[in-house]
């Protein structure tokens, strides 16, 4: 092999290694965020990706949504929109018992 070919092979190898490290770190971040979303509980103080601060009022696992209480204003977000947890709830029930079924949601809307 001549030096030109070796240069291209070396460049290709460096690019492949950089891509591998990038994908690996991205998958780690994705797993950490999924663990954060899975550990959410009613009463947790959270910040969304839009920097909105609120307290989790309810979690709907079917629709993968979270209802936040922002000083009396209730807003519904996709659960992936939660960026971080500021304070964990101390006495709150786990997310599984804080679920809102679609039937309960329909009853709430009907009132």
mmCIF file with all atom_site columns, N, CA and C in Angstrom, residues 32-102:
data_model
loop_
_atom_site.group_PDB
_atom_site.id
_atom_site.type_symbol
_atom_site.label_atom_id
_atom_site.label_alt_id
_atom_site.label_comp_id
_atom_site.label_asym_id
_atom_site.label_entity_id
_atom_site.label_seq_id
_atom_site.pdbx_PDB_ins_code
_atom_site.Cartn_x
_atom_site.Cartn_y
_atom_site.Cartn_z
_atom_site.occupancy
_atom_site.B_iso_or_equiv
_atom_site.pdbx_formal_charge
_atom_site.auth_seq_id
_atom_site.auth_comp_id
_atom_site.auth_asym_id
_atom_site.auth_atom_id
_atom_site.pdbx_PDB_model_num
ATOM 1   N N  . UNK A 1 32  ? -30.066 7.150  31.163 1.00 0.00 ? 32  UNK A N  1
ATOM 2   C CA . UNK A 1 32  ? -30.190 7.927  32.394 1.00 0.00 ? 32  UNK A CA 1
ATOM 3   C C  . UNK A 1 32  ? -31.499 8.705  32.414 1.00 0.00 ? 32  UNK A C  1
ATOM 4   N N  . UNK A 1 33  ? -31.865 9.299  31.283 1.00 0.00 ? 33  UNK A N  1
ATOM 5   C CA . UNK A 1 33  ? -33.105 10.065 31.225 1.00 0.00 ? 33  UNK A CA 1
ATOM 6   C C  . UNK A 1 33  ? -34.308 9.144  31.379 1.00 0.00 ? 33  UNK A C  1
ATOM 7   N N  . UNK A 1 34  ? -34.260 7.959  30.796 1.00 0.00 ? 34  UNK A N  1
ATOM 8   C CA . UNK A 1 34  ? -35.369 7.017  30.931 1.00 0.00 ? 34  UNK A CA 1
ATOM 9   C C  . UNK A 1 34  ? -35.519 6.577  32.382 1.00 0.00 ? 34  UNK A C  1
ATOM 10  N N  . UNK A 1 35  ? -34.409 6.382  33.092 1.00 0.00 ? 35  UNK A N  1
ATOM 11  C CA . UNK A 1 35  ? -34.470 6.044  34.511 1.00 0.00 ? 35  UNK A CA 1
ATOM 12  C C  . UNK A 1 35  ? -35.086 7.190  35.308 1.00 0.00 ? 35  UNK A C  1
ATOM 13  N N  . UNK A 1 36  ? -34.744 8.421  34.953 1.00 0.00 ? 36  UNK A N  1
ATOM 14  C CA . UNK A 1 36  ? -35.318 9.588  35.612 1.00 0.00 ? 36  UNK A CA 1
ATOM 15  C C  . UNK A 1 36  ? -36.831 9.607  35.413 1.00 0.00 ? 36  UNK A C  1
ATOM 16  N N  . UNK A 1 37  ? -37.278 9.402  34.179 1.00 0.00 ? 37  UNK A N  1
ATOM 17  C CA . UNK A 1 37  ? -38.712 9.424  33.871 1.00 0.00 ? 37  UNK A CA 1
ATOM 18  C C  . UNK A 1 37  ? -39.428 8.285  34.596 1.00 0.00 ? 37  UNK A C  1
ATOM 19  N N  . UNK A 1 38  ? -38.818 7.112  34.646 1.00 0.00 ? 38  UNK A N  1
ATOM 20  C CA . UNK A 1 38  ? -39.439 5.965  35.308 1.00 0.00 ? 38  UNK A CA 1
ATOM 21  C C  . UNK A 1 38  ? -39.541 6.154  36.819 1.00 0.00 ? 38  UNK A C  1
ATOM 22  N N  . UNK A 1 39  ? -38.679 6.968  37.402 1.00 0.00 ? 39  UNK A N  1
ATOM 23  C CA . UNK A 1 39  ? -38.675 7.150  38.853 1.00 0.00 ? 39  UNK A CA 1
ATOM 24  C C  . UNK A 1 39  ? -39.531 8.328  39.319 1.00 0.00 ? 39  UNK A C  1
ATOM 25  N N  . UNK A 1 40  ? -40.209 9.008  38.411 1.00 0.00 ? 40  UNK A N  1
ATOM 26  C CA . UNK A 1 40  ? -41.032 10.154 38.795 1.00 0.00 ? 40  UNK A CA 1
ATOM 27  C C  . UNK A 1 40  ? -42.185 9.713  39.686 1.00 0.00 ? 40  UNK A C  1
ATOM 28  N N  . UNK A 1 41  ? -42.489 10.549 40.689 1.00 0.00 ? 41  UNK A N  1
ATOM 29  C CA . UNK A 1 41  ? -43.588 10.277 41.602 1.00 0.00 ? 41  UNK A CA 1
ATOM 30  C C  . UNK A 1 41  ? -44.417 11.541 41.780 1.00 0.00 ? 41  UNK A C  1
ATOM 31  N N  . UNK A 1 42  ? -45.627 11.350 42.227 1.00 0.00 ? 42  UNK A N  1
ATOM 32  C CA . UNK A 1 42  ? -46.496 12.484 42.526 1.00 0.00 ? 42  UNK A CA 1
ATOM 33  C C  . UNK A 1 42  ? -45.862 13.282 43.663 1.00 0.00 ? 42  UNK A C  1
ATOM 34  N N  . UNK A 1 43  ? -45.805 14.597 43.487 1.00 0.00 ? 43  UNK A N  1
ATOM 35  C CA . UNK A 1 43  ? -45.227 15.466 44.506 1.00 0.00 ? 43  UNK A CA 1
ATOM 36  C C  . UNK A 1 43  ? -43.793 15.880 44.227 1.00 0.00 ? 43  UNK A C  1
ATOM 37  N N  . UNK A 1 44  ? -43.151 15.247 43.254 1.00 0.00 ? 44  UNK A N  1
ATOM 38  C CA . UNK A 1 44  ? -41.787 15.635 42.883 1.00 0.00 ? 44  UNK A CA 1
ATOM 39  C C  . UNK A 1 44  ? -41.789 17.025 42.260 1.00 0.00 ? 44  UNK A C  1
ATOM 40  N N  . UNK A 1 45  ? -40.828 17.851 42.660 1.00 0.00 ? 45  UNK A N  1
ATOM 41  C CA . UNK A 1 45  ? -40.648 19.155 42.017 1.00 0.00 ? 45  UNK A CA 1
ATOM 42  C C  . UNK A 1 45  ? -39.716 18.952 40.838 1.00 0.00 ? 45  UNK A C  1
ATOM 43  N N  . UNK A 1 46  ? -40.165 19.353 39.645 1.00 0.00 ? 46  UNK A N  1
ATOM 44  C CA . UNK A 1 46  ? -39.398 19.092 38.429 1.00 0.00 ? 46  UNK A CA 1
ATOM 45  C C  . UNK A 1 46  ? -39.239 20.356 37.597 1.00 0.00 ? 46  UNK A C  1
ATOM 46  N N  . UNK A 1 47  ? -38.319 20.283 36.637 1.00 0.00 ? 47  UNK A N  1
ATOM 47  C CA . UNK A 1 47  ? -38.114 21.337 35.650 1.00 0.00 ? 47  UNK A CA 1
ATOM 48  C C  . UNK A 1 47  ? -38.246 20.679 34.287 1.00 0.00 ? 47  UNK A C  1
ATOM 49  N N  . UNK A 1 48  ? -39.008 21.317 33.387 1.00 0.00 ? 48  UNK A N  1
ATOM 50  C CA . UNK A 1 48  ? -39.183 20.763 32.049 1.00 0.00 ? 48  UNK A CA 1
ATOM 51  C C  . UNK A 1 48  ? -38.056 21.232 31.137 1.00 0.00 ? 48  UNK A C  1
ATOM 52  N N  . UNK A 1 49  ? -38.048 20.709 29.916 1.00 0.00 ? 49  UNK A N  1
ATOM 53  C CA . UNK A 1 49  ? -37.025 21.121 28.955 1.00 0.00 ? 49  UNK A CA 1
ATOM 54  C C  . UNK A 1 49  ? -37.201 22.575 28.545 1.00 0.00 ? 49  UNK A C  1
ATOM 55  N N  . UNK A 1 50  ? -38.386 23.135 28.770 1.00 0.00 ? 50  UNK A N  1
ATOM 56  C CA . UNK A 1 50  ? -38.634 24.546 28.494 1.00 0.00 ? 50  UNK A CA 1
ATOM 57  C C  . UNK A 1 50  ? -38.380 25.430 29.710 1.00 0.00 ? 50  UNK A C  1
ATOM 58  N N  . UNK A 1 51  ? -37.786 24.849 30.768 1.00 0.00 ? 51  UNK A N  1
ATOM 59  C CA . UNK A 1 51  ? -37.424 25.538 32.014 1.00 0.00 ? 51  UNK A CA 1
ATOM 60  C C  . UNK A 1 51  ? -38.638 25.973 32.826 1.00 0.00 ? 51  UNK A C  1
ATOM 61  N N  . UNK A 1 52  ? -39.751 25.261 32.686 1.00 0.00 ? 52  UNK A N  1
ATOM 62  C CA . UNK A 1 52  ? -40.937 25.517 33.490 1.00 0.00 ? 52  UNK A CA 1
ATOM 63  C C  . UNK A 1 52  ? -40.829 24.687 34.767 1.00 0.00 ? 52  UNK A C  1
ATOM 64  N N  . UNK A 1 53  ? -40.999 25.328 35.918 1.00 0.00 ? 53  UNK A N  1
ATOM 65  C CA . UNK A 1 53  ? -40.899 24.650 37.205 1.00 0.00 ? 53  UNK A CA 1
ATOM 66  C C  . UNK A 1 53  ? -42.296 24.306 37.689 1.00 0.00 ? 53  UNK A C  1
ATOM 67  N N  . UNK A 1 54  ? -42.460 23.104 38.238 1.00 0.00 ? 54  UNK A N  1
ATOM 68  C CA . UNK A 1 54  ? -43.756 22.697 38.751 1.00 0.00 ? 54  UNK A CA 1
ATOM 69  C C  . UNK A 1 54  ? -43.644 21.454 39.611 1.00 0.00 ? 54  UNK A C  1
ATOM 70  N N  . UNK A 1 55  ? -44.789 21.063 40.170 1.00 0.00 ? 55  UNK A N  1
ATOM 71  C CA . UNK A 1 55  ? -44.884 19.877 41.017 1.00 0.00 ? 55  UNK A CA 1
ATOM 72  C C  . UNK A 1 55  ? -45.763 18.867 40.295 1.00 0.00 ? 55  UNK A C  1
ATOM 73  N N  . UNK A 1 56  ? -45.341 17.615 40.281 1.00 0.00 ? 56  UNK A N  1
ATOM 74  C CA . UNK A 1 56  ? -46.117 16.582 39.587 1.00 0.00 ? 56  UNK A CA 1
ATOM 75  C C  . UNK A 1 56  ? -47.412 16.342 40.343 1.00 0.00 ? 56  UNK A C  1
ATOM 76  N N  . UNK A 1 57  ? -48.531 16.504 39.644 1.00 0.00 ? 57  UNK A N  1
ATOM 77  C CA . UNK A 1 57  ? -49.846 16.257 40.219 1.00 0.00 ? 57  UNK A CA 1
ATOM 78  C C  . UNK A 1 57  ? -50.308 14.841 39.913 1.00 0.00 ? 57  UNK A C  1
ATOM 79  N N  . UNK A 1 58  ? -50.106 14.390 38.675 1.00 0.00 ? 58  UNK A N  1
ATOM 80  C CA . UNK A 1 58  ? -50.488 13.025 38.308 1.00 0.00 ? 58  UNK A CA 1
ATOM 81  C C  . UNK A 1 58  ? -49.622 12.541 37.154 1.00 0.00 ? 58  UNK A C  1
ATOM 82  N N  . UNK A 1 59  ? -49.569 11.218 37.031 1.00 0.00 ? 59  UNK A N  1
ATOM 83  C CA . UNK A 1 59  ? -48.789 10.581 35.973 1.00 0.00 ? 59  UNK A CA 1
ATOM 84  C C  . UNK A 1 59  ? -49.703 9.606  35.251 1.00 0.00 ? 59  UNK A C  1
ATOM 85  N N  . UNK A 1 60  ? -49.772 9.720  33.940 1.00 0.00 ? 60  UNK A N  1
ATOM 86  C CA . UNK A 1 60  ? -50.576 8.813  33.125 1.00 0.00 ? 60  UNK A CA 1
ATOM 87  C C  . UNK A 1 60  ? -49.614 7.950  32.316 1.00 0.00 ? 60  UNK A C  1
ATOM 88  N N  . UNK A 1 61  ? -49.474 6.689  32.725 1.00 0.00 ? 61  UNK A N  1
ATOM 89  C CA . UNK A 1 61  ? -48.514 5.813  32.051 1.00 0.00 ? 61  UNK A CA 1
ATOM 90  C C  . UNK A 1 61  ? -49.012 5.340  30.696 1.00 0.00 ? 61  UNK A C  1
ATOM 91  N N  . UNK A 1 62  ? -50.332 5.307  30.496 1.00 0.00 ? 62  UNK A N  1
ATOM 92  C CA . UNK A 1 62  ? -50.868 4.876  29.197 1.00 0.00 ? 62  UNK A CA 1
ATOM 93  C C  . UNK A 1 62  ? -50.503 5.867  28.101 1.00 0.00 ? 62  UNK A C  1
ATOM 94  N N  . UNK A 1 63  ? -50.704 7.160  28.387 1.00 0.00 ? 63  UNK A N  1
ATOM 95  C CA . UNK A 1 63  ? -50.408 8.209  27.404 1.00 0.00 ? 63  UNK A CA 1
ATOM 96  C C  . UNK A 1 63  ? -48.985 8.733  27.526 1.00 0.00 ? 63  UNK A C  1
ATOM 97  N N  . UNK A 1 64  ? -48.279 8.284  28.568 1.00 0.00 ? 64  UNK A N  1
ATOM 98  C CA . UNK A 1 64  ? -46.926 8.761  28.867 1.00 0.00 ? 64  UNK A CA 1
ATOM 99  C C  . UNK A 1 64  ? -46.907 10.278 29.042 1.00 0.00 ? 64  UNK A C  1
ATOM 100 N N  . UNK A 1 65  ? -47.846 10.758 29.872 1.00 0.00 ? 65  UNK A N  1
ATOM 101 C CA . UNK A 1 65  ? -47.930 12.185 30.157 1.00 0.00 ? 65  UNK A CA 1
ATOM 102 C C  . UNK A 1 65  ? -47.815 12.428 31.657 1.00 0.00 ? 65  UNK A C  1
ATOM 103 N N  . UNK A 1 66  ? -47.460 13.656 31.994 1.00 0.00 ? 66  UNK A N  1
ATOM 104 C CA . UNK A 1 66  ? -47.331 14.095 33.378 1.00 0.00 ? 66  UNK A CA 1
ATOM 105 C C  . UNK A 1 66  ? -48.097 15.399 33.505 1.00 0.00 ? 66  UNK A C  1
ATOM 106 N N  . UNK A 1 67  ? -48.930 15.513 34.541 1.00 0.00 ? 67  UNK A N  1
ATOM 107 C CA . UNK A 1 67  ? -49.639 16.758 34.807 1.00 0.00 ? 67  UNK A CA 1
ATOM 108 C C  . UNK A 1 67  ? -48.876 17.509 35.893 1.00 0.00 ? 67  UNK A C  1
ATOM 109 N N  . UNK A 1 68  ? -48.481 18.743 35.576 1.00 0.00 ? 68  UNK A N  1
ATOM 110 C CA . UNK A 1 68  ? -47.729 19.567 36.520 1.00 0.00 ? 68  UNK A CA 1
ATOM 111 C C  . UNK A 1 68  ? -48.621 20.645 37.105 1.00 0.00 ? 68  UNK A C  1
ATOM 112 N N  . UNK A 1 69  ? -48.449 20.883 38.394 1.00 0.00 ? 69  UNK A N  1
ATOM 113 C CA . UNK A 1 69  ? -49.116 21.981 39.078 1.00 0.00 ? 69  UNK A CA 1
ATOM 114 C C  . UNK A 1 69  ? -48.110 23.118 39.160 1.00 0.00 ? 69  UNK A C  1
ATOM 115 N N  . UNK A 1 70  ? -48.362 24.173 38.400 1.00 0.00 ? 70  UNK A N  1
ATOM 116 C CA . UNK A 1 70  ? -47.481 25.345 38.373 1.00 0.00 ? 70  UNK A CA 1
ATOM 117 C C  . UNK A 1 70  ? -48.225 26.506 39.015 1.00 0.00 ? 70  UNK A C  1
ATOM 118 N N  . UNK A 1 71  ? -48.158 26.587 40.335 1.00 0.00 ? 71  UNK A N  1
ATOM 119 C CA . UNK A 1 71  ? -48.850 27.631 41.101 1.00 0.00 ? 71  UNK A CA 1
ATOM 120 C C  . UNK A 1 71  ? -50.337 27.679 40.779 1.00 0.00 ? 71  UNK A C  1
ATOM 121 N N  . UNK A 1 72  ? -50.993 26.529 40.803 1.00 0.00 ? 72  UNK A N  1
ATOM 122 C CA . UNK A 1 72  ? -52.430 26.464 40.582 1.00 0.00 ? 72  UNK A CA 1
ATOM 123 C C  . UNK A 1 72  ? -52.842 26.283 39.137 1.00 0.00 ? 72  UNK A C  1
ATOM 124 N N  . UNK A 1 73  ? -51.927 26.363 38.226 1.00 0.00 ? 73  UNK A N  1
ATOM 125 C CA . UNK A 1 73  ? -52.214 26.131 36.808 1.00 0.00 ? 73  UNK A CA 1
ATOM 126 C C  . UNK A 1 73  ? -51.740 24.718 36.486 1.00 0.00 ? 73  UNK A C  1
ATOM 127 N N  . UNK A 1 74  ? -52.657 23.883 35.986 1.00 0.00 ? 74  UNK A N  1
ATOM 128 C CA . UNK A 1 74  ? -52.328 22.491 35.689 1.00 0.00 ? 74  UNK A CA 1
ATOM 129 C C  . UNK A 1 74  ? -52.030 22.342 34.208 1.00 0.00 ? 74  UNK A C  1
ATOM 130 N N  . UNK A 1 75  ? -50.839 21.857 33.908 1.00 0.00 ? 75  UNK A N  1
ATOM 131 C CA . UNK A 1 75  ? -50.395 21.687 32.530 1.00 0.00 ? 75  UNK A CA 1
ATOM 132 C C  . UNK A 1 75  ? -50.009 20.234 32.304 1.00 0.00 ? 75  UNK A C  1
ATOM 133 N N  . UNK A 1 76  ? -50.334 19.714 31.119 1.00 0.00 ? 76  UNK A N  1
ATOM 134 C CA . UNK A 1 76  ? -50.018 18.330 30.776 1.00 0.00 ? 76  UNK A CA 1
ATOM 135 C C  . UNK A 1 76  ? -48.845 18.325 29.803 1.00 0.00 ? 76  UNK A C  1
ATOM 136 N N  . UNK A 1 77  ? -47.823 17.533 30.131 1.00 0.00 ? 77  UNK A N  1
ATOM 137 C CA . UNK A 1 77  ? -46.622 17.413 29.309 1.00 0.00 ? 77  UNK A CA 1
ATOM 138 C C  . UNK A 1 77  ? -46.360 15.947 29.007 1.00 0.00 ? 77  UNK A C  1
ATOM 139 N N  . UNK A 1 78  ? -45.667 15.687 27.907 1.00 0.00 ? 78  UNK A N  1
ATOM 140 C CA . UNK A 1 78  ? -45.131 14.347 27.679 1.00 0.00 ? 78  UNK A CA 1
ATOM 141 C C  . UNK A 1 78  ? -44.097 14.094 28.765 1.00 0.00 ? 78  UNK A C  1
ATOM 142 N N  . UNK A 1 79  ? -44.016 12.873 29.230 1.00 0.00 ? 79  UNK A N  1
ATOM 143 C CA . UNK A 1 79  ? -43.079 12.580 30.319 1.00 0.00 ? 79  UNK A CA 1
ATOM 144 C C  . UNK A 1 79  ? -41.620 12.797 29.909 1.00 0.00 ? 79  UNK A C  1
ATOM 145 N N  . UNK A 1 80  ? -41.323 12.703 28.621 1.00 0.00 ? 80  UNK A N  1
ATOM 146 C CA . UNK A 1 80  ? -39.941 12.931 28.181 1.00 0.00 ? 80  UNK A CA 1
ATOM 147 C C  . UNK A 1 80  ? -39.564 14.409 28.234 1.00 0.00 ? 80  UNK A C  1
ATOM 148 N N  . UNK A 1 81  ? -40.537 15.293 28.478 1.00 0.00 ? 81  UNK A N  1
ATOM 149 C CA . UNK A 1 81  ? -40.259 16.723 28.567 1.00 0.00 ? 81  UNK A CA 1
ATOM 150 C C  . UNK A 1 81  ? -39.694 17.114 29.932 1.00 0.00 ? 81  UNK A C  1
ATOM 151 N N  . UNK A 1 82  ? -39.622 16.172 30.860 1.00 0.00 ? 82  UNK A N  1
ATOM 152 C CA . UNK A 1 82  ? -39.056 16.458 32.175 1.00 0.00 ? 82  UNK A CA 1
ATOM 153 C C  . UNK A 1 82  ? -37.535 16.416 32.058 1.00 0.00 ? 82  UNK A C  1
ATOM 154 N N  . UNK A 1 83  ? -36.894 17.547 32.346 1.00 0.00 ? 83  UNK A N  1
ATOM 155 C CA . UNK A 1 83  ? -35.440 17.633 32.216 1.00 0.00 ? 83  UNK A CA 1
ATOM 156 C C  . UNK A 1 83  ? -34.731 17.146 33.477 1.00 0.00 ? 83  UNK A C  1
ATOM 157 N N  . UNK A 1 84  ? -35.249 17.543 34.646 1.00 0.00 ? 84  UNK A N  1
ATOM 158 C CA . UNK A 1 84  ? -34.592 17.128 35.887 1.00 0.00 ? 84  UNK A CA 1
ATOM 159 C C  . UNK A 1 84  ? -35.561 17.240 37.051 1.00 0.00 ? 84  UNK A C  1
ATOM 160 N N  . UNK A 1 85  ? -35.216 16.559 38.124 1.00 0.00 ? 85  UNK A N  1
ATOM 161 C CA . UNK A 1 85  ? -36.000 16.602 39.357 1.00 0.00 ? 85  UNK A CA 1
ATOM 162 C C  . UNK A 1 85  ? -35.255 17.502 40.331 1.00 0.00 ? 85  UNK A C  1
ATOM 163 N N  . UNK A 1 86  ? -35.949 18.544 40.828 1.00 0.00 ? 86  UNK A N  1
ATOM 164 C CA . UNK A 1 86  ? -35.336 19.479 41.766 1.00 0.00 ? 86  UNK A CA 1
ATOM 165 C C  . UNK A 1 86  ? -35.383 18.903 43.175 1.00 0.00 ? 86  UNK A C  1
ATOM 166 N N  . UNK A 1 87  ? -36.573 18.499 43.625 1.00 0.00 ? 87  UNK A N  1
ATOM 167 C CA . UNK A 1 87  ? -36.764 17.901 44.948 1.00 0.00 ? 87  UNK A CA 1
ATOM 168 C C  . UNK A 1 87  ? -37.664 16.687 44.809 1.00 0.00 ? 87  UNK A C  1
ATOM 169 N N  . UNK A 1 88  ? -37.264 15.601 45.416 1.00 0.00 ? 88  UNK A N  1
ATOM 170 C CA . UNK A 1 88  ? -38.082 14.388 45.420 1.00 0.00 ? 88  UNK A CA 1
ATOM 171 C C  . UNK A 1 88  ? -39.150 14.504 46.502 1.00 0.00 ? 88  UNK A C  1
ATOM 172 N N  . UNK A 1 89  ? -40.320 13.946 46.227 1.00 0.00 ? 89  UNK A N  1
ATOM 173 C CA . UNK A 1 89  ? -41.388 13.906 47.219 1.00 0.00 ? 89  UNK A CA 1
ATOM 174 C C  . UNK A 1 89  ? -41.001 12.901 48.298 1.00 0.00 ? 89  UNK A C  1
ATOM 175 N N  . UNK A 1 90  ? -41.306 13.227 49.541 1.00 0.00 ? 90  UNK A N  1
ATOM 176 C CA . UNK A 1 90  ? -40.915 12.341 50.635 1.00 0.00 ? 90  UNK A CA 1
ATOM 177 C C  . UNK A 1 90  ? -41.967 11.282 50.922 1.00 0.00 ? 90  UNK A C  1
ATOM 178 N N  . UNK A 1 91  ? -43.242 11.677 50.984 1.00 0.00 ? 91  UNK A N  1
ATOM 179 C CA . UNK A 1 91  ? -44.300 10.739 51.356 1.00 0.00 ? 91  UNK A CA 1
ATOM 180 C C  . UNK A 1 91  ? -45.161 10.333 50.170 1.00 0.00 ? 91  UNK A C  1
ATOM 181 N N  . UNK A 1 92  ? -44.771 10.702 48.984 1.00 0.00 ? 92  UNK A N  1
ATOM 182 C CA . UNK A 1 92  ? -45.624 10.456 47.819 1.00 0.00 ? 92  UNK A CA 1
ATOM 183 C C  . UNK A 1 92  ? -45.675 8.980  47.485 1.00 0.00 ? 92  UNK A C  1
ATOM 184 N N  . UNK A 1 93  ? -46.810 8.607  46.922 1.00 0.00 ? 93  UNK A N  1
ATOM 185 C CA . UNK A 1 93  ? -46.978 7.231  46.453 1.00 0.00 ? 93  UNK A CA 1
ATOM 186 C C  . UNK A 1 93  ? -46.131 7.037  45.208 1.00 0.00 ? 93  UNK A C  1
ATOM 187 N N  . UNK A 1 94  ? -45.700 5.820  44.956 1.00 0.00 ? 94  UNK A N  1
ATOM 188 C CA . UNK A 1 94  ? -44.932 5.595  43.728 1.00 0.00 ? 94  UNK A CA 1
ATOM 189 C C  . UNK A 1 94  ? -45.760 5.876  42.490 1.00 0.00 ? 94  UNK A C  1
ATOM 190 N N  . UNK A 1 95  ? -45.093 6.037  41.370 1.00 0.00 ? 95  UNK A N  1
ATOM 191 C CA . UNK A 1 95  ? -45.757 6.410  40.124 1.00 0.00 ? 95  UNK A CA 1
ATOM 192 C C  . UNK A 1 95  ? -46.855 5.439  39.747 1.00 0.00 ? 95  UNK A C  1
ATOM 193 N N  . UNK A 1 96  ? -46.695 4.161  40.056 1.00 0.00 ? 96  UNK A N  1
ATOM 194 C CA . UNK A 1 96  ? -47.692 3.164  39.670 1.00 0.00 ? 96  UNK A CA 1
ATOM 195 C C  . UNK A 1 96  ? -49.028 3.438  40.349 1.00 0.00 ? 96  UNK A C  1
ATOM 196 N N  . UNK A 1 97  ? -49.026 3.899  41.609 1.00 0.00 ? 97  UNK A N  1
ATOM 197 C CA . UNK A 1 97  ? -50.285 4.155  42.288 1.00 0.00 ? 97  UNK A CA 1
ATOM 198 C C  . UNK A 1 97  ? -50.809 5.556  41.995 1.00 0.00 ? 97  UNK A C  1
ATOM 199 N N  . UNK A 1 98  ? -50.009 6.409  41.398 1.00 0.00 ? 98  UNK A N  1
ATOM 200 C CA . UNK A 1 98  ? -50.444 7.759  41.056 1.00 0.00 ? 98  UNK A CA 1
ATOM 201 C C  . UNK A 1 98  ? -50.935 7.841  39.619 1.00 0.00 ? 98  UNK A C  1
ATOM 202 N N  . UNK A 1 99  ? -51.059 6.693  38.971 1.00 0.00 ? 99  UNK A N  1
ATOM 203 C CA . UNK A 1 99  ? -51.491 6.682  37.579 1.00 0.00 ? 99  UNK A CA 1
ATOM 204 C C  . UNK A 1 99  ? -52.924 7.180  37.460 1.00 0.00 ? 99  UNK A C  1
ATOM 205 N N  . UNK A 1 100 ? -53.205 7.806  36.368 1.00 0.00 ? 100 UNK A N  1
ATOM 206 C CA . UNK A 1 100 ? -54.556 8.238  36.071 1.00 0.00 ? 100 UNK A CA 1
ATOM 207 C C  . UNK A 1 100 ? -55.020 7.419  34.883 1.00 0.00 ? 100 UNK A C  1
ATOM 208 N N  . UNK A 1 101 ? -56.066 6.653  35.089 1.00 0.00 ? 101 UNK A N  1
ATOM 209 C CA . UNK A 1 101 ? -56.565 5.860  33.972 1.00 0.00 ? 101 UNK A CA 1
ATOM 210 C C  . UNK A 1 101 ? -57.372 6.758  33.048 1.00 0.00 ? 101 UNK A C  1
ATOM 211 N N  . UNK A 1 102 ? -57.609 6.285  31.857 1.00 0.00 ? 102 UNK A N  1
ATOM 212 C CA . UNK A 1 102 ? -58.367 7.084  30.891 1.00 0.00 ? 102 UNK A CA 1
ATOM 213 C C  . UNK A 1 102 ? -59.809 7.246  31.340 1.00 0.00 ? 102 UNK A C  1
#
